[in-house]
Short mmCIF file of C-alpha atoms and ligand atoms in Angstrom, two decimals:
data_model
loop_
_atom_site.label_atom_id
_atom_site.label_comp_id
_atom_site.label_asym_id
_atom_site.label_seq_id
_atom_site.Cartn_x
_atom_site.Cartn_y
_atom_site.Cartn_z
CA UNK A 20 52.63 113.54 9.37
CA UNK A 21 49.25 115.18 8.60
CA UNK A 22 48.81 116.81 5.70
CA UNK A 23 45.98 118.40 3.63
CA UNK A 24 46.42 118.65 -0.19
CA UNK A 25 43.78 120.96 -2.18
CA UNK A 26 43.69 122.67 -5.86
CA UNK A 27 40.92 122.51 -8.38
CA UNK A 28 39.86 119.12 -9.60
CA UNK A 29 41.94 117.58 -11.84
CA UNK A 30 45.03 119.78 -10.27
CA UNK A 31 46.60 116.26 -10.10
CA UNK A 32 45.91 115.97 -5.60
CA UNK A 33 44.89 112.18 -6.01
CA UNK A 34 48.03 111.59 -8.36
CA UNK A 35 50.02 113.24 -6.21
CA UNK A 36 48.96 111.91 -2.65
CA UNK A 37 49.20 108.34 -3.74
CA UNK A 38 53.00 108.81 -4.43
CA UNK A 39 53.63 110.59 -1.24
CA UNK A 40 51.29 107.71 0.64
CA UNK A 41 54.05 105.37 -0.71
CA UNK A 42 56.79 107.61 0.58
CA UNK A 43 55.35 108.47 3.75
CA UNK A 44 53.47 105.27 5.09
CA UNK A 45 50.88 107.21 5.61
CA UNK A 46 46.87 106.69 4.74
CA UNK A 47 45.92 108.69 1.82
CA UNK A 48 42.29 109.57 2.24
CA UNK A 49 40.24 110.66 -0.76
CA UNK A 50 36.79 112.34 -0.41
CA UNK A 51 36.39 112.08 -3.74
CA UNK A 52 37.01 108.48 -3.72
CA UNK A 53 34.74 107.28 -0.59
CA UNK A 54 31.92 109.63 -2.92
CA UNK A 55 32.69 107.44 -6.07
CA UNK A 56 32.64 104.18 -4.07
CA UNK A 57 29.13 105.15 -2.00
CA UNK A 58 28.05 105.42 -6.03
CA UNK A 59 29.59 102.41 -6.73
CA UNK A 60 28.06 100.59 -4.55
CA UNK A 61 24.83 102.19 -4.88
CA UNK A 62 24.16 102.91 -1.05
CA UNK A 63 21.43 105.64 -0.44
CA UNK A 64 24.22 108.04 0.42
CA UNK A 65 25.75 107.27 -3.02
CA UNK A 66 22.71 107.85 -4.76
CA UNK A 67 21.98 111.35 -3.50
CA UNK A 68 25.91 112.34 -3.75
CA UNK A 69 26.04 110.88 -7.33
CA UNK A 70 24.01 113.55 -9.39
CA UNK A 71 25.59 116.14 -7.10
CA UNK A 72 28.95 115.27 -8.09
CA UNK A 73 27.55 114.55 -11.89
CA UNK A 74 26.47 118.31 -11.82
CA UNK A 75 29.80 119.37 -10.46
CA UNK A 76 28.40 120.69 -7.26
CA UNK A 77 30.07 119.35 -3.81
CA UNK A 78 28.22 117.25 -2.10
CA UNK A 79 26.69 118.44 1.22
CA UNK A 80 29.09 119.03 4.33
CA UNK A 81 27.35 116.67 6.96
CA UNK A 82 27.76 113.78 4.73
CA UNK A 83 31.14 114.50 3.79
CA UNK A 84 32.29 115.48 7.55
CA UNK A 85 30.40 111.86 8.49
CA UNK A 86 32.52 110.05 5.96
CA UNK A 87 35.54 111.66 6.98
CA UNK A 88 35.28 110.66 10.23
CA UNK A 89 34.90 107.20 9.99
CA UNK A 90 37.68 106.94 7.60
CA UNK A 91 39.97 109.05 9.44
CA UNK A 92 38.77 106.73 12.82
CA UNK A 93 40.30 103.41 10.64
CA UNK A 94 43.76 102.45 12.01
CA UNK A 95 45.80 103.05 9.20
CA UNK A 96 45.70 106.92 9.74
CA UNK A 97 46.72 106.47 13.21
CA UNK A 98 50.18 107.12 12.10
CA UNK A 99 49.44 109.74 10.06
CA UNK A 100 47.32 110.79 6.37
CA UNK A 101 47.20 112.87 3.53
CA UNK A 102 43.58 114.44 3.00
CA UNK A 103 43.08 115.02 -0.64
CA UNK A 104 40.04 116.82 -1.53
CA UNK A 105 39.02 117.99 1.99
CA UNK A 106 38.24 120.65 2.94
CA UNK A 107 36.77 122.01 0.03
CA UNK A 108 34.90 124.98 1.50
CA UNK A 109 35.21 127.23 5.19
CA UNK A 110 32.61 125.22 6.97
CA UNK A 111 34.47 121.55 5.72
CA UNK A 112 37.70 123.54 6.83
CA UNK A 113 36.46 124.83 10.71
CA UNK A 114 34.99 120.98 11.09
CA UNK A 115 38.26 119.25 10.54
CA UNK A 116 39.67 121.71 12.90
CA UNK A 117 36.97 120.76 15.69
CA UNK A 118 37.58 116.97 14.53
CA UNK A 119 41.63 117.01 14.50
CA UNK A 120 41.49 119.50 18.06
CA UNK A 121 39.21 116.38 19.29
CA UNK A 122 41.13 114.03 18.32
CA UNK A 123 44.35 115.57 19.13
CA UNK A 124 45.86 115.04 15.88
CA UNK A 125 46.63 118.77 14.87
CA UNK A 126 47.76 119.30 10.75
CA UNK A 127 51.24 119.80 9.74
CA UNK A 128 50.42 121.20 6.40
CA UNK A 129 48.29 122.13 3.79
CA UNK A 130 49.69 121.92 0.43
CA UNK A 131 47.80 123.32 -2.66
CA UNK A 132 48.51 123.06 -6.26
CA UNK A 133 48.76 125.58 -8.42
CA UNK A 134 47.84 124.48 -12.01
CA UNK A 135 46.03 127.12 -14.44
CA UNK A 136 42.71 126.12 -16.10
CA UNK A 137 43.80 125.62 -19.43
CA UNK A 138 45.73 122.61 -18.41
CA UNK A 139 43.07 121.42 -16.48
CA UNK A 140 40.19 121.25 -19.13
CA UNK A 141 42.84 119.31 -21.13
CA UNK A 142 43.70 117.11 -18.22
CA UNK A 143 40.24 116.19 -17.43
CA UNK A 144 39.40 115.53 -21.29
CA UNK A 145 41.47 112.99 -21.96
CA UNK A 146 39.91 111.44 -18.77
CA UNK A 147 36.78 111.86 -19.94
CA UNK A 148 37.71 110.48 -23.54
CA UNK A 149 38.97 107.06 -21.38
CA UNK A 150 37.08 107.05 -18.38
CA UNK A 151 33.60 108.45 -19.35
CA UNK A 152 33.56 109.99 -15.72
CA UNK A 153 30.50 112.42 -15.57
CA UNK A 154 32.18 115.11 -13.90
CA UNK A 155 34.85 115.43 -16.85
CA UNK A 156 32.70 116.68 -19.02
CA UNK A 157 33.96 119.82 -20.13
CA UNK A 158 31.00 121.99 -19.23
CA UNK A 159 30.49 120.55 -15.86
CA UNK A 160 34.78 120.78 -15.43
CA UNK A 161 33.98 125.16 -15.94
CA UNK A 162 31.28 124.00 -13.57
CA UNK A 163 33.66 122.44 -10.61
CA UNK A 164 36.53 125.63 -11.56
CA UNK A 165 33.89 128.41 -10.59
CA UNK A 166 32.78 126.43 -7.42
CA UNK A 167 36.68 126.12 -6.26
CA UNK A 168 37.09 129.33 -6.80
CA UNK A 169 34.02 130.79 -5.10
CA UNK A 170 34.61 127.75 -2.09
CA UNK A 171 37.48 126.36 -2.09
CA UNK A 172 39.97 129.32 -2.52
CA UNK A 173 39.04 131.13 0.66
CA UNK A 174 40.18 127.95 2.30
CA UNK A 175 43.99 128.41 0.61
CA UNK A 176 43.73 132.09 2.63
CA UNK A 177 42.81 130.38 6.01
CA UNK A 178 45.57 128.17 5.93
CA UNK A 179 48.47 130.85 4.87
CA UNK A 180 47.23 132.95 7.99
CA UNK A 181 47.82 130.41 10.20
CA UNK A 182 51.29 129.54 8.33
CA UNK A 183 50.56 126.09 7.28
CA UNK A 184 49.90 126.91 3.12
CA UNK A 185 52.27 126.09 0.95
CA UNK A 186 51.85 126.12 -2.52
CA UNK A 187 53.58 124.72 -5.24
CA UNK A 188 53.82 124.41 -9.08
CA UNK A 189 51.68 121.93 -10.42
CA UNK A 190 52.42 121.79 -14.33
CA UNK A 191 54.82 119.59 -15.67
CA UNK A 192 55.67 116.02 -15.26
CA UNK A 193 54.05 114.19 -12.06
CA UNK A 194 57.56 113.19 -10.87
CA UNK A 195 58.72 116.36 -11.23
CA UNK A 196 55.50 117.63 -9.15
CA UNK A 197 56.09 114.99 -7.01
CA UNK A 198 59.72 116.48 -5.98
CA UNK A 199 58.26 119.67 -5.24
CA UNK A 200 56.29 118.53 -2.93
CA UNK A 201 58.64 116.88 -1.27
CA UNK A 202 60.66 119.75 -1.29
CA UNK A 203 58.12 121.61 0.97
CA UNK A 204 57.09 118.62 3.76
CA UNK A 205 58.13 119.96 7.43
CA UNK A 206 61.24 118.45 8.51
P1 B4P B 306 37.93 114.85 -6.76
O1 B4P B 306 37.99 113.37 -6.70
O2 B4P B 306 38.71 115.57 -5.71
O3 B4P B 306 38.34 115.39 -8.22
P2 B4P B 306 39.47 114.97 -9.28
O4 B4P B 306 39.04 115.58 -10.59
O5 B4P B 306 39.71 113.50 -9.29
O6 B4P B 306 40.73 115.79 -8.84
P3 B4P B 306 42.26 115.45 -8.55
O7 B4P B 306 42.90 116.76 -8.22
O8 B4P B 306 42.38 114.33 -7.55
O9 B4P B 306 42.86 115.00 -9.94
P4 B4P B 306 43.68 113.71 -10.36
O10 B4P B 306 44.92 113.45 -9.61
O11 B4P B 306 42.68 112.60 -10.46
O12 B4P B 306 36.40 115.34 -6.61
C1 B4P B 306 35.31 114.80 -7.39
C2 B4P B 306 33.95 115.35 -6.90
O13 B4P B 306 33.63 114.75 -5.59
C3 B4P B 306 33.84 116.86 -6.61
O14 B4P B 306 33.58 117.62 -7.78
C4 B4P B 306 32.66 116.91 -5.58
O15 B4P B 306 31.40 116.83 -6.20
C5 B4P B 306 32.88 115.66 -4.76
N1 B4P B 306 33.67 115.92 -3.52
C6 B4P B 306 34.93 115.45 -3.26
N2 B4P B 306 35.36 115.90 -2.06
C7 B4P B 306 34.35 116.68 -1.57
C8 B4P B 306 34.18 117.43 -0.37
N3 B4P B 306 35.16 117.52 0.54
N4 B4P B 306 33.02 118.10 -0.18
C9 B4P B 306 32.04 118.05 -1.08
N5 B4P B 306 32.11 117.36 -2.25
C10 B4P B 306 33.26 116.68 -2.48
O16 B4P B 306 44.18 114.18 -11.81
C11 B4P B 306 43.30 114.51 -12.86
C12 B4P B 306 43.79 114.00 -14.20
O17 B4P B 306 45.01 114.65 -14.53
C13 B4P B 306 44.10 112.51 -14.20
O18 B4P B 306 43.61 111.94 -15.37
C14 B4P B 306 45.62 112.43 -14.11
O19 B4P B 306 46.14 111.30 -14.77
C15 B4P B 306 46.05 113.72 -14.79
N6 B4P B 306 47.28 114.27 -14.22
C16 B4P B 306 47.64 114.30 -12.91
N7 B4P B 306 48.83 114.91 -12.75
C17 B4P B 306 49.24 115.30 -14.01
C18 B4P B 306 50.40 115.99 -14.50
N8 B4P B 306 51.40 116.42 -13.71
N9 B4P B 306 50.46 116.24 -15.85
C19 B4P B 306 49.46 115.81 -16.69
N10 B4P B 306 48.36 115.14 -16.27
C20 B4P B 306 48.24 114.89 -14.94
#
């Protein structure tokens, strides 16, 4: 199965898609997480994403798209994957069309979660209280919500004309979330 999971940050998509990579077999592919490990490791790519990210800006398209690739080239997604984070904008969306078309490995579904902002300022503050991650700060979270909203929301439109949105609740416990979720994978 192929599946795309978006939402603001902190909706909970990383959470989320490493429970259903569990259930599913399936590769769970994080942009977000092959940005943070390009910091990590201090590569010139991670130095020019990292005060990108740190403003709460997305990091430009052709580097993502390159990353993407490669991962999504790695056997363990020959069975299947769960993209969480990608696409985050129309271009990032009509590239993983070209990519998946080329590759002949068409999505399934796009699953988004729905989780108001109050709950995630206060998600990604206790982050930032134990993780000290940049992009938690609470003036660059407001940052990240206006660029989903002026981005990443058009994408949520794309994918409900072509029938492959849907969206569910993503407030309460994660295992409850999680059931949702499951609740709304193709058969
Ligand atoms: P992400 O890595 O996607 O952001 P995130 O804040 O980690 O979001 P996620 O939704 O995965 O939240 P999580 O499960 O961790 O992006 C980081 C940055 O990378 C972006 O701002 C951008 O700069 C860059 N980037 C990534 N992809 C890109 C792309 N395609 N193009 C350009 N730039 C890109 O959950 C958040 C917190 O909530 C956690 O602490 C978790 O424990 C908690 N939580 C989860 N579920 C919960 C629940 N049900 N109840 C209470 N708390 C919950």
């Amino acid at each position: 199965m192929r599946i795309v999971f978006f939402g603001p940050n902190g909706s909970g998509k990383g959470t989320q898609a490493t429970l259903l990579k569990t259930e599913l077999g399936i590769a769970h592919i994080s942009t977000g997480d092959l940005l943070r490990a390009a910091v990590k490791a201090g590569t010139p790519l991670g130095l020019k994403a990292k005060a990108v990210m740190d403003a709460g800006h997305l990091v430009s398209d052709d580097i993502v798209l390159g990353m993407l690739e490669e991962r999504i080239g790695q056997s363990d997604a020959k069975n299947g994957f769960i993209l969480d984070g990608y696409p985050r904008n129309l271009a990032q969306c009509a590239a993983l069309e070209d990519l998946l078309a080329r590759i002949g490995q068409p999505l399934d579904v796009a699953i988004k979660l729905d989780v108001p902002d109050s709950a995630i300022l206060a998600r990604c503050e206790i982050r930032f209280a134990a993780e000290h991650r940049a992009d938690d700060d609470p003036a660059v979270v407001r940052k990240r919500l206006e660029v989903y909203r002026a981005q990443t929301a058009p994408v949520a439109d794309h994918f409900g004309q072509i029938g492959k949105l849907k969206t569910v609740d993503g407030v309460g416990e994660v295992q409850e979330v999680f059931q949702r979720i499951l609740a709304v994978l193709p058969r």
